[in-house]
Coordinates of C-alpha atoms in Angstrom, one line a residue:
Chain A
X1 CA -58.9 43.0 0.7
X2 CA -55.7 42.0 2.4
X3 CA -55.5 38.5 2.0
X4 CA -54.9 35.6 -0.5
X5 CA -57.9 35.7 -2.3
X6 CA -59.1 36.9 -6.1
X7 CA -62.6 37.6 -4.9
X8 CA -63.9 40.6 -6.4
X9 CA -67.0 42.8 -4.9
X10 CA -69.7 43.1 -7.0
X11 CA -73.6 43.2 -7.1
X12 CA -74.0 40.6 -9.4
X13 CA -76.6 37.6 -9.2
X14 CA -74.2 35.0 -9.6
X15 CA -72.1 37.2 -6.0
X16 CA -75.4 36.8 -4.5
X17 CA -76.2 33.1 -4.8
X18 CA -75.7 31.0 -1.9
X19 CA -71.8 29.8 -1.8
X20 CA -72.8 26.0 -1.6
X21 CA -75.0 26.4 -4.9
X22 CA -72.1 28.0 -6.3
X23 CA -69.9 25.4 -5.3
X24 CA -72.2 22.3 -6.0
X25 CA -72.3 24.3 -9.8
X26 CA -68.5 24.6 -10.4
X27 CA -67.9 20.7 -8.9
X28 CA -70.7 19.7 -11.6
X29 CA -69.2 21.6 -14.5
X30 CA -65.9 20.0 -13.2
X31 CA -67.2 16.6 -12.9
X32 CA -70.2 16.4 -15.6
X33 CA -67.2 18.0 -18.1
X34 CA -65.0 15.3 -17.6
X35 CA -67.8 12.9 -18.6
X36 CA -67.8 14.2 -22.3
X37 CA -65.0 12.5 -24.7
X38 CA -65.7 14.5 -28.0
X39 CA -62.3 16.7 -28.4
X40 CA -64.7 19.7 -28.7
X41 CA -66.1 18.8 -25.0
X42 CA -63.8 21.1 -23.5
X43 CA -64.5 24.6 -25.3
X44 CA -68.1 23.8 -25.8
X45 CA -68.4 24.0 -22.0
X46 CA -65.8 26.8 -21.9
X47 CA -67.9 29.6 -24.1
X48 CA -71.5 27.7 -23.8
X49 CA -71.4 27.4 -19.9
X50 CA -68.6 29.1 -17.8
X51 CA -68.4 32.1 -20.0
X52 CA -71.9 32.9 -20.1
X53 CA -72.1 33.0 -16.5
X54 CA -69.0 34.6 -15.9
X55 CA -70.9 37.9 -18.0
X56 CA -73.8 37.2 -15.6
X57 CA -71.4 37.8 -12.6
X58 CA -69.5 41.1 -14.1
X59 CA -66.0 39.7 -14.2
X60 CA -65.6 37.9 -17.6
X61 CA -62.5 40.1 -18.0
X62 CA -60.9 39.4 -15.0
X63 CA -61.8 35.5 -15.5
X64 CA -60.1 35.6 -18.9
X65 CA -56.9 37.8 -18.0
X66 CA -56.0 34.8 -14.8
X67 CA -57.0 32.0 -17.1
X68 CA -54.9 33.4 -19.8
X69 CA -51.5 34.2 -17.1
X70 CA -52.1 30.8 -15.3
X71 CA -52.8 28.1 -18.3
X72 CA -50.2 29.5 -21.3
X73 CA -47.3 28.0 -20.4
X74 CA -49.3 24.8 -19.1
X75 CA -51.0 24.6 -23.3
X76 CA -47.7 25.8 -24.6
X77 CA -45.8 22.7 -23.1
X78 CA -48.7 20.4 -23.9
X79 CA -48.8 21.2 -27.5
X80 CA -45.0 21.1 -27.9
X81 CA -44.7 17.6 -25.7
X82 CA -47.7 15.8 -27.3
X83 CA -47.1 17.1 -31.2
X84 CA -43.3 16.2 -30.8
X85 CA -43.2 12.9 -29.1
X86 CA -46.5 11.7 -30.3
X87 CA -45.5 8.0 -31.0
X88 CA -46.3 6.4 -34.6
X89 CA -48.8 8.8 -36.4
X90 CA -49.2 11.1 -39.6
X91 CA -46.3 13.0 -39.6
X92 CA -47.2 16.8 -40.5
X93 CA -43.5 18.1 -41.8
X94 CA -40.4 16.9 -41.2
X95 CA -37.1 18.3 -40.1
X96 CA -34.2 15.9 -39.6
X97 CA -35.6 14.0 -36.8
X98 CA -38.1 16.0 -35.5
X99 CA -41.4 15.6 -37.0
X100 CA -44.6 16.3 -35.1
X101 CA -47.6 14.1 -35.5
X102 CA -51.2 15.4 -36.6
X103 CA -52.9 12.9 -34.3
X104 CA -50.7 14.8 -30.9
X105 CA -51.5 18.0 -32.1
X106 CA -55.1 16.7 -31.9
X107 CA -54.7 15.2 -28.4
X108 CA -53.3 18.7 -27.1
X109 CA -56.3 20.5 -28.7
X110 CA -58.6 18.1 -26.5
X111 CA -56.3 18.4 -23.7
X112 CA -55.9 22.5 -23.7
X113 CA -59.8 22.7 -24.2
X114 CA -59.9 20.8 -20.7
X115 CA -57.7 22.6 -18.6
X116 CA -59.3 26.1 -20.4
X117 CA -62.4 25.0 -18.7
X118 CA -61.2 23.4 -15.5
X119 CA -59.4 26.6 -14.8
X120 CA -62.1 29.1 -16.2
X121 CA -64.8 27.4 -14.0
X122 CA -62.2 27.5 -10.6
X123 CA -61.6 30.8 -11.4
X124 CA -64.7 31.9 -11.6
X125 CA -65.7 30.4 -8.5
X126 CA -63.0 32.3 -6.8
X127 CA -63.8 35.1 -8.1
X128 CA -67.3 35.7 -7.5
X129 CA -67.4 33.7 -3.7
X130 CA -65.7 35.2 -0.8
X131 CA -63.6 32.8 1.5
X132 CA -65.4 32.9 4.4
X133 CA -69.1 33.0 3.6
X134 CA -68.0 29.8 2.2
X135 CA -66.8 28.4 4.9
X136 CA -69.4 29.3 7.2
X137 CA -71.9 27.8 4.8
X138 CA -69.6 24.4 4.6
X139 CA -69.6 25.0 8.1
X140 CA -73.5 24.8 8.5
X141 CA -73.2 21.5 6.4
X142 CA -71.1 19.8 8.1
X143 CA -67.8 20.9 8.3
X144 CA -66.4 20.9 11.6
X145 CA -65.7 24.6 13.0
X146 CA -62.3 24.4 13.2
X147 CA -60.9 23.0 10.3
X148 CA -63.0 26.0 8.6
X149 CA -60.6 28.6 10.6
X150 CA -57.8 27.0 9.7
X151 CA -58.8 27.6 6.2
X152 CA -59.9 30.9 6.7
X153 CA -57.5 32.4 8.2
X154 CA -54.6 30.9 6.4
X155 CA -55.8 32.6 3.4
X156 CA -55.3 35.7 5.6
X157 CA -52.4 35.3 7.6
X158 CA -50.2 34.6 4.4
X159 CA -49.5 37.9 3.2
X160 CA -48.7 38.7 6.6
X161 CA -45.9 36.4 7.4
X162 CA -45.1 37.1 3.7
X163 CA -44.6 40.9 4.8
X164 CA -42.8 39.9 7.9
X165 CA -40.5 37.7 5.9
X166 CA -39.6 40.8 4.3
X167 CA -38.9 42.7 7.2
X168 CA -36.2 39.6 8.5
X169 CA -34.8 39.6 5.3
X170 CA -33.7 43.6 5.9
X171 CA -33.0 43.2 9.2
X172 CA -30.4 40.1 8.5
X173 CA -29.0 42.6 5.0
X174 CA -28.7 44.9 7.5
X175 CA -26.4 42.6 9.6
X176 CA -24.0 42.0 6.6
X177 CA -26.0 38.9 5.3
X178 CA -25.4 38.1 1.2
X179 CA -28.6 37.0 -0.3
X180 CA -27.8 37.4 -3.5
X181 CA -25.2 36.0 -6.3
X182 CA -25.0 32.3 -7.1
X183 CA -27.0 29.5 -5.9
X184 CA -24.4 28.5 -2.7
X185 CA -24.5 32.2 -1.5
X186 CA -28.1 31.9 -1.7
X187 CA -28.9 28.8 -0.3
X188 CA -26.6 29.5 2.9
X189 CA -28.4 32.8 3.5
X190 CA -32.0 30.5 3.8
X191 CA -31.2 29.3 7.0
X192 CA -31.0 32.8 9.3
X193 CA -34.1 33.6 6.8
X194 CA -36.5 31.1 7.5
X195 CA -35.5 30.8 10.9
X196 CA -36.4 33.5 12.8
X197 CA -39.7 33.2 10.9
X198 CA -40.6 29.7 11.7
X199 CA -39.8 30.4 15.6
X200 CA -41.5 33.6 15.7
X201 CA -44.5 31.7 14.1
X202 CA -44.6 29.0 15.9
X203 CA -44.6 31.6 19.3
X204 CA -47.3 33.2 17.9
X205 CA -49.4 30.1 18.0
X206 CA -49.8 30.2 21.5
X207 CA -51.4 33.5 21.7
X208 CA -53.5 33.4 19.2
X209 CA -55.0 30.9 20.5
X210 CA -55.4 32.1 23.6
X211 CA -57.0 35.1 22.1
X212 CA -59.3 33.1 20.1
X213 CA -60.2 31.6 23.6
X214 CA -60.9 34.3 25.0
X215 CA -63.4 34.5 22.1
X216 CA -65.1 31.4 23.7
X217 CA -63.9 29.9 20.2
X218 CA -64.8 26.2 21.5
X219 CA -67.9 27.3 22.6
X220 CA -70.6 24.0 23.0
X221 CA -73.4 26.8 21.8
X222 CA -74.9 26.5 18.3
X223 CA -72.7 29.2 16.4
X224 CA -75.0 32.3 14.6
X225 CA -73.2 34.4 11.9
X226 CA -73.1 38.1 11.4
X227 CA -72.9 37.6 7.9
X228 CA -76.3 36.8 6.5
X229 CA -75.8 33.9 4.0
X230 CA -78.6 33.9 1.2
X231 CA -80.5 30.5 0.7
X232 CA -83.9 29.7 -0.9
X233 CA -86.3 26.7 -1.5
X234 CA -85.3 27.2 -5.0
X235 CA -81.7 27.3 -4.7
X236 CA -81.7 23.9 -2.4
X237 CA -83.9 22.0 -5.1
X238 CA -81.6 23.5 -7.8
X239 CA -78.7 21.8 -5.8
X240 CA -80.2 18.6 -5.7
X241 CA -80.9 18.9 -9.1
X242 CA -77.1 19.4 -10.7
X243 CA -76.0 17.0 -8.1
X244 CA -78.1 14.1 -9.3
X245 CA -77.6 15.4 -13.0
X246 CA -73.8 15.1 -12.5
X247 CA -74.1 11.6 -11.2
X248 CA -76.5 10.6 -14.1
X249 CA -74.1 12.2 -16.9
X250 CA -71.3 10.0 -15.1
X251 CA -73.3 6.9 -15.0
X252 CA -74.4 7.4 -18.5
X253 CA -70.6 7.8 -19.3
X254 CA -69.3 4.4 -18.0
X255 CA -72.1 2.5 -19.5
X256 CA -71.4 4.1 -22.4
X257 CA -67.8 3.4 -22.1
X258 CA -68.8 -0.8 -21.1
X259 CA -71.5 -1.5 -23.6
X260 CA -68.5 -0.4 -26.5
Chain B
X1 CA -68.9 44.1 47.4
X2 CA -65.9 41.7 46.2
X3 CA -66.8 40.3 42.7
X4 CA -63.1 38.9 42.2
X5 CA -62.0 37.0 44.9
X6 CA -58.4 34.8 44.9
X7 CA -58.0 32.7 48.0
X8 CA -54.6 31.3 48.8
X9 CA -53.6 30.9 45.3
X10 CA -50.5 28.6 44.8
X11 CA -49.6 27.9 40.9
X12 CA -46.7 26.3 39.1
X13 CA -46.6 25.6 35.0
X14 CA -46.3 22.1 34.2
X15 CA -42.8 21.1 34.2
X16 CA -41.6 23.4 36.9
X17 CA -40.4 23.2 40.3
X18 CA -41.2 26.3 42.1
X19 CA -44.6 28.2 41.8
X20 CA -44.9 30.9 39.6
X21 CA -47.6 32.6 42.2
X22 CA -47.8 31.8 46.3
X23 CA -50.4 32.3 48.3
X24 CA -52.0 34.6 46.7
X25 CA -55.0 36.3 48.0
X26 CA -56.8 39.5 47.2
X27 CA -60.1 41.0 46.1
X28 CA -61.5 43.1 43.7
X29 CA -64.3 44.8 44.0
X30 CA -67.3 45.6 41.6
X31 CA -66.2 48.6 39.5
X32 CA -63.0 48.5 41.0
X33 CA -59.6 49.9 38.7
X34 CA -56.9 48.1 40.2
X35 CA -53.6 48.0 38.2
X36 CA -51.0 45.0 38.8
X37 CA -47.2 46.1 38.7
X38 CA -43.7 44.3 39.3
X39 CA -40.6 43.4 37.8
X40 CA -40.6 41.2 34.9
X41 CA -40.8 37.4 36.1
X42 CA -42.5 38.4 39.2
X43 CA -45.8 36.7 38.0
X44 CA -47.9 39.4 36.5
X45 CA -49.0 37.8 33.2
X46 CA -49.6 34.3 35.2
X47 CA -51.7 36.7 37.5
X48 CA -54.0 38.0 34.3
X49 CA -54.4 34.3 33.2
X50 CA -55.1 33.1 36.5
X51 CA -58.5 35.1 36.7
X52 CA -59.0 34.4 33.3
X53 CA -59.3 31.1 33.4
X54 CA -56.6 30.4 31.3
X55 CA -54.6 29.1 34.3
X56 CA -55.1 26.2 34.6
X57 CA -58.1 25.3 32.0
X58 CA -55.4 26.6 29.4
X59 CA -51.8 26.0 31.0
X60 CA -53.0 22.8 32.8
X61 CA -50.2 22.6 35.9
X62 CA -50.5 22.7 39.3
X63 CA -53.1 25.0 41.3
X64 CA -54.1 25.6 44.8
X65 CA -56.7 27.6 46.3
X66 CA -59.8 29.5 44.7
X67 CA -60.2 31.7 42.0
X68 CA -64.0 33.2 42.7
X69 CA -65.5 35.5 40.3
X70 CA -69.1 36.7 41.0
X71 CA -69.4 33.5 43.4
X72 CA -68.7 30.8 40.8
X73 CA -65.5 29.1 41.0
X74 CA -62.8 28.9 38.1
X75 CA -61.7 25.2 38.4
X76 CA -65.9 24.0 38.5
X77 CA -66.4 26.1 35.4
X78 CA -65.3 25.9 31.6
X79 CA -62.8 27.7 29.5
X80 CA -65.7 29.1 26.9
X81 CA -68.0 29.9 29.8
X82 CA -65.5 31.6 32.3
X83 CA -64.4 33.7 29.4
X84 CA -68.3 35.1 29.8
X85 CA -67.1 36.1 33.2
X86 CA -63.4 37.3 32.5
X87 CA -62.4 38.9 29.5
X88 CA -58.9 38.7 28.6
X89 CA -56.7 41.4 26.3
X90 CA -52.9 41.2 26.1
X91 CA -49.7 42.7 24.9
X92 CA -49.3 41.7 21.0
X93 CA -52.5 43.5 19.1
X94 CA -51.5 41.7 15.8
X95 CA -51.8 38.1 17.4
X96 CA -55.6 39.0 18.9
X97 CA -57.3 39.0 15.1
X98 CA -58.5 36.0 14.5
X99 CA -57.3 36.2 11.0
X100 CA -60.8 34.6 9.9
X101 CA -62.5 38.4 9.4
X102 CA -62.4 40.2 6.6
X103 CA -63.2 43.8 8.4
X104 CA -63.0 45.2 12.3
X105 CA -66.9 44.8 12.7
X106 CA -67.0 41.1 11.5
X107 CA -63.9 40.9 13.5
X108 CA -65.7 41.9 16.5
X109 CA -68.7 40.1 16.3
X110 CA -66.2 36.7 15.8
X111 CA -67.0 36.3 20.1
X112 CA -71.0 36.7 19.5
X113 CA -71.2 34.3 16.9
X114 CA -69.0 31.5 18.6
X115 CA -71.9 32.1 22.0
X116 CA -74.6 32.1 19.4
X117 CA -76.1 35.3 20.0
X118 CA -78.9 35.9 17.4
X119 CA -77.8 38.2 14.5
X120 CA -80.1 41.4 15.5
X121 CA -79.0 41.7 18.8
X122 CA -75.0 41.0 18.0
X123 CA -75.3 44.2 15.2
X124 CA -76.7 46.2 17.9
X125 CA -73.7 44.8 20.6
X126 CA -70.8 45.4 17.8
X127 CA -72.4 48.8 17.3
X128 CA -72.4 50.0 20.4
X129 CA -69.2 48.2 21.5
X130 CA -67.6 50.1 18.7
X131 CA -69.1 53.7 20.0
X132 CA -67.7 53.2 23.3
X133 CA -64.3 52.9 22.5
X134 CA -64.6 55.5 19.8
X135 CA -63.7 52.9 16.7
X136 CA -66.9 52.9 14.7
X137 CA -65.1 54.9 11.5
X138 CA -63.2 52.0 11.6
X139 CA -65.9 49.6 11.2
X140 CA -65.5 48.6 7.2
X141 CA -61.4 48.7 7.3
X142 CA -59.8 45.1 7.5
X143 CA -58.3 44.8 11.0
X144 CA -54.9 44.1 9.1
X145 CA -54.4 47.5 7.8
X146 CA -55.1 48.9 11.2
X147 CA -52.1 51.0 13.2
X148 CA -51.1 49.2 16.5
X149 CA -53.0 51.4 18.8
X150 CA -56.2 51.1 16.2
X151 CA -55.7 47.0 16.8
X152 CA -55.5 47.0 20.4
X153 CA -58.6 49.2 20.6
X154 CA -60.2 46.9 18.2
X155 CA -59.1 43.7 20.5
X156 CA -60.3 45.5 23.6
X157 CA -63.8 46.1 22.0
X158 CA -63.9 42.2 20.9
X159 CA -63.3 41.6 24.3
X160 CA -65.7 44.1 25.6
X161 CA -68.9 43.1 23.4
X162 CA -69.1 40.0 24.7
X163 CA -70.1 41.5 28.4
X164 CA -67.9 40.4 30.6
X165 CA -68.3 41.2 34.6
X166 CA -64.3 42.0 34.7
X167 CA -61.8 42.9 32.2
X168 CA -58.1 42.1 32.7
X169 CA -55.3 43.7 30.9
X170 CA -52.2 42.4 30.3
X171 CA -49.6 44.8 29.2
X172 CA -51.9 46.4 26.8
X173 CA -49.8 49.2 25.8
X174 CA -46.5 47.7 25.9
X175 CA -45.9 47.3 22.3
X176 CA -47.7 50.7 21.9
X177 CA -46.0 53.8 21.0
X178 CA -46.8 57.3 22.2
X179 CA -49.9 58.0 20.6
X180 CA -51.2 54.3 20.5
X181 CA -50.8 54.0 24.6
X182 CA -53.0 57.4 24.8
X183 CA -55.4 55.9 22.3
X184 CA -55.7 52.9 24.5
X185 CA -55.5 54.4 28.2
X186 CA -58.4 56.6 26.8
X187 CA -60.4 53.5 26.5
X188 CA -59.7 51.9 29.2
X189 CA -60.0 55.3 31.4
X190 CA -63.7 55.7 29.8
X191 CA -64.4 52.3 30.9
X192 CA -63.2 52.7 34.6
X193 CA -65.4 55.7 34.4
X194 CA -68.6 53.5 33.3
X195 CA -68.1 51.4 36.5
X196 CA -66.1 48.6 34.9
X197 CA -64.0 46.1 37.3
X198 CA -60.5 46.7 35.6
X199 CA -57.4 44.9 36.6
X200 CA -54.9 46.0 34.3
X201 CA -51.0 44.8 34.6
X202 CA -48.9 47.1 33.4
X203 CA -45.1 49.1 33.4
X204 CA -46.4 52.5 32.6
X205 CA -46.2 53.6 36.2
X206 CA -47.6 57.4 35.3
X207 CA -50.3 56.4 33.5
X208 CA -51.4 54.2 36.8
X209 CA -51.3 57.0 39.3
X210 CA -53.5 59.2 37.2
X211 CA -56.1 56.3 36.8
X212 CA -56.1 53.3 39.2
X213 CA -58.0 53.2 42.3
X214 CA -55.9 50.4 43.8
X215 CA -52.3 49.3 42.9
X216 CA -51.4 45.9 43.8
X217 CA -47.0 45.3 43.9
X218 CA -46.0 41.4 42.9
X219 CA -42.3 40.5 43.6
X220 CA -41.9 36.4 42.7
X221 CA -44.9 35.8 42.8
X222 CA -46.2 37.2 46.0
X223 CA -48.1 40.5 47.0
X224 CA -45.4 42.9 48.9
X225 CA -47.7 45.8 48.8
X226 CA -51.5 46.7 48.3
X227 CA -53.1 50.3 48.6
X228 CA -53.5 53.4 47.2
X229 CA -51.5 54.4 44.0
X230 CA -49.9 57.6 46.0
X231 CA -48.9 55.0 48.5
X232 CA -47.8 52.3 46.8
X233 CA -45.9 53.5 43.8
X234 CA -43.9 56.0 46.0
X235 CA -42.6 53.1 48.9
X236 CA -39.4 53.0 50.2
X237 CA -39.8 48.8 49.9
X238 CA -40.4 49.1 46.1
X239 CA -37.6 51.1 45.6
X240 CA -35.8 48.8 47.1
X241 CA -37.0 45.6 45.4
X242 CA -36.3 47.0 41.9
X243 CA -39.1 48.1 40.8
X244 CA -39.6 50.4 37.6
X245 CA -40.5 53.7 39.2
X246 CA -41.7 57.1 38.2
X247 CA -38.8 59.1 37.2
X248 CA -40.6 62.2 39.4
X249 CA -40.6 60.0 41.9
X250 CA -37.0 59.0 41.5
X251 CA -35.9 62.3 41.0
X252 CA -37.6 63.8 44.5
X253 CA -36.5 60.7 46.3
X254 CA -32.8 62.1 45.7
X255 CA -34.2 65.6 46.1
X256 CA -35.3 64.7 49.5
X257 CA -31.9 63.0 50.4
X258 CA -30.2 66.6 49.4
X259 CA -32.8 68.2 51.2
X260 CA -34.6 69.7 48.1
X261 CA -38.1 67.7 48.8
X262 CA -39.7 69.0 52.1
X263 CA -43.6 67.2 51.8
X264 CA -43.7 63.9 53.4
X265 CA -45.0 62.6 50.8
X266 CA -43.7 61.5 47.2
X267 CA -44.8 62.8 43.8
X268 CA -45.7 60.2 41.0
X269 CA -47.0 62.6 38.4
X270 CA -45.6 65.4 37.1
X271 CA -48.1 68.2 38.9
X272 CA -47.5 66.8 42.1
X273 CA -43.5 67.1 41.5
X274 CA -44.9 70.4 40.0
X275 CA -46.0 71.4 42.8
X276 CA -43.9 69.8 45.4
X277 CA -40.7 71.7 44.2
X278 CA -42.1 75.3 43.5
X279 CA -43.3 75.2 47.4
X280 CA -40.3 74.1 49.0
X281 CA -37.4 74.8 46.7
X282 CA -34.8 76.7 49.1
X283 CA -33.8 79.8 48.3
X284 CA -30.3 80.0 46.5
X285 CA -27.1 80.4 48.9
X286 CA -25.2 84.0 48.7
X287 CA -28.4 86.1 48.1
X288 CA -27.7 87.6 52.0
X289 CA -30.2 85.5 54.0

């Protein structure tokens, strides 16, 4: 699939839920996670919750390999900025003046354990819920039609003006133009890059709009889709549900966090 | 019968001074192929949006006269319903997907969903959309990994699926090469054939004497000729306005000044220059006649 997305096909359970119940899930994860102080909190959700239903939708390997790639550097720097310049605590060694404290090295544990599962449970949602059923099921909740195509078909049009940026870049080589070598070189060579792109782009928006006019795109009819979005009783209640569950674990946590 | 019908049009884009079209008036009729040639500037695309409703719902500015289709009037209607009447394609395939489709035959069906057509009857449109212009293979591919010709025809058939009474062609082929212009002449040929009303605007002056019923000449922004493509696209007045011509044509017309062109009339195709030569060509000087 040509475009932005990390959606991957498969003929999983979790694939076939409804998009909303998958998004109404990840936001509660998100937001019902978040309500948990314990420095365990994090992985707890990470291997009790996400991962569990990342084997139920077939891509646990996949979700592991982007959360890996996208969070190390994020943990690496937490761990070295919070163990290093952790203010007064139990110093673990020391080496001249550097000495890192136990109680940061704790604090990045908690952190890491967050971002782990905030990125897992994104991830996952990505990767199990194609673009635009989503939108067209946001769409039949409320979301107005149009800010849904913008959405859409940014996600899509992307790697194409990445492609054509490509193609400018030759073309202006081609002409003599240095791109490479230090940072002046490069930064005068942005200019007839981005250029021509912007213009071009900004051309194009005429005509694509008139072809998705043509399409009677601002149509007054009630829309239908070609893509038939699965939904049940079941799911609908089970949405409720998590919502109000989310709100409740929130509630309970700022009570909890007033009456101490 | 007429089912397109422009009555003294007069237009001028916001901004401007002088109109873009004059006093236009012409008719199509029902199952007509009439193609719409000129110089560049002379008002052909303005033309294509004109009966599409695009001037002026679109381009706002300044219009006179009627634009009639079927008996309903342009200016009393909407954009999203006239486009029921009038279906638009243009030059640039790339900038016709909507970008919010993930393969051709959601891509298609994009029209039928904004109308609301139940989900039953729009497979059974896309489906048999796709069969007449001979892309259904196509039907699981993403419309961006499509060849230019393959993204035209895909265009033309998200045009076509939503019904329209007349289709109107802007340039179609113009960013086409060889082999995408005959992917998308064959469609639109096949179409003509099935009794579709056709007004198609276009350079490819060969390709419109072997298919148009009608051709229609616009010089800044007025009609200096109207007839039959054998008539029309071999005048002495289009010659002499600049038109892009046939190069049989252009060759005979100096043929004819030399002598070498005997029939009255011109050749735009090859066979006719085929045949016009081989019956008339004198016989070479010093063979003792």
């Amino acid at each position: 699939m040509n475009s932005l997305s990390i959606y991957v096909a498969r003929e999983s359970g979790l694939h076939k839920l409804n998009p909303l119940t998958k998004f109404v899930l990840s936001l509660c994860i998100l937001l019902g996670g978040l309500a948990f102080s314990n420095a365990l909190a994090g992985y707890v959700i990470l291997f009790a919750i996400v991962t569990p239903l990342a084997m139920f939708g077939g891509v646990t390997k996949r979700m592991y390999q982007l959360v890996f790639n996208i969070s190390w550097p994020l943990i690496l720097s937490v761990f070295l900025i919070q163990s290093f310049f952790w203010g007064a605590g139990t110093p673990l060694f020391e080496i001249g003046p550097v000495s890192p404290k136990l109680e940061g090295v704790l604090f990045a544990f908690k952190s890491s354990g967050r971002i782990l599962y905030v990125m897992a449970n994104f991830i996952l949602f990505s990767l199990t819920t194609r673009p635009d059923t989503l939108m067209i099921s946001l769409k039949q909740a409320g979301l107005p039609g149009g800010l849904a195509y913008i959405i859409v078909s940014t996600l899509q049009l992307i790697p194409q003006y990445a492609a054509k940026a490509n193609i400018i870049l030759d073309a202006q080589r081609s002409r003599g133009l240095e791109t490479q070598g230090n940072i002046v070189t490069r930064a005068r060579a942005l200019l007839p890059l981005v250029l021509p792109l912007v213009i071009s782009s900004l051309l194009e928006v005429e005509e694509r709009a008139i072809a998705i006019e043509a399409r009677a795109f601002n149509s007054n009819r009630v829309e239908t889709s070609i893509l038939e979005i699965p939904d049940s009783q079941s799911q609908k209640t089970a949405r409720a549900g998590m919502i109000i569950i989310t709100i409740l674990l929130i509630a309970g946590r700022f009570l909890w966090q007033l009456s101490s | 019968m007429a089912i397109v019908e422009l009555k003294n049009v007069t237009y001028k884009y916001p901004l401007t001074d002088t109109p873009v079209l004059k006093n236009i008036n012409a008719q199509v009729n029902e199952g007509e192929f009439v193609a719409v040639i000129g110089p560049n500037g002379a008002g052909k695309s303005t033309l294509c949006y004109t009966v599409a409703g695009f001037v002026p719902h679109f381009f706002k500015g300044e219009i006179t006269g009627a634009v009639e289709v079927a008996g309903s009037e342009s200016s009393k209607s909407n954009l999203h319903e006239w486009v029921l009447n009038v279906g638009l394609a243009f030059q640039n395939p790339f900038n016709q997907i909507s970008g919010a489709k993930y393969t051709v035959f959601e891509e298609i069906a994009f029209g039928l969903e904004n109308i609301g057509v139940p989900r039953e009857e729009m497979i059974q449109r896309v489906n048999d959309a796709m069969k007449l212009t001979g892309i259904s293979e196509l039907a699981d591919r993403s419309p961006y990994s499509l060849s230019g010709g393959q993204q035209q025809r895909v265009a033309l058939t998200s045009i076509l699926v939503m019904r329209p009474k007349v289709l109107v062609l802007d340039e179609p082929t113009s960013q086409m090469d060889p082999i995408g212009t005959r992917e998308v002449f064959g469609v639109i040929r096949a179409l003509a054939e099935k009794g579709m009303t056709v007004i198609l605007a276009e350079h490819k002056v060969e390709w419109i004497a072997n298919f148009a019923d009608r051709v229609v000449a616009l010089h800044e922004g007025e009609i200096i000729a109207d007839g039959k493509p054998s008539d029309v696209l071999t005048s002495d007045l289009l010659a002499e306005k600049g038109f892009g011509l046939s190069r049989y044509t252009s060759v005979a017309r100096k043929a004819k000044a030399m002598g070498m062109w005997q029939k009255e009339r011109l050749p735009v195709t090859l066979d006719e220059a085929v045949e016009g030569f081989t019956l008339t060509l004198p016989s070479p000087k010093g063979r003792g006649e």
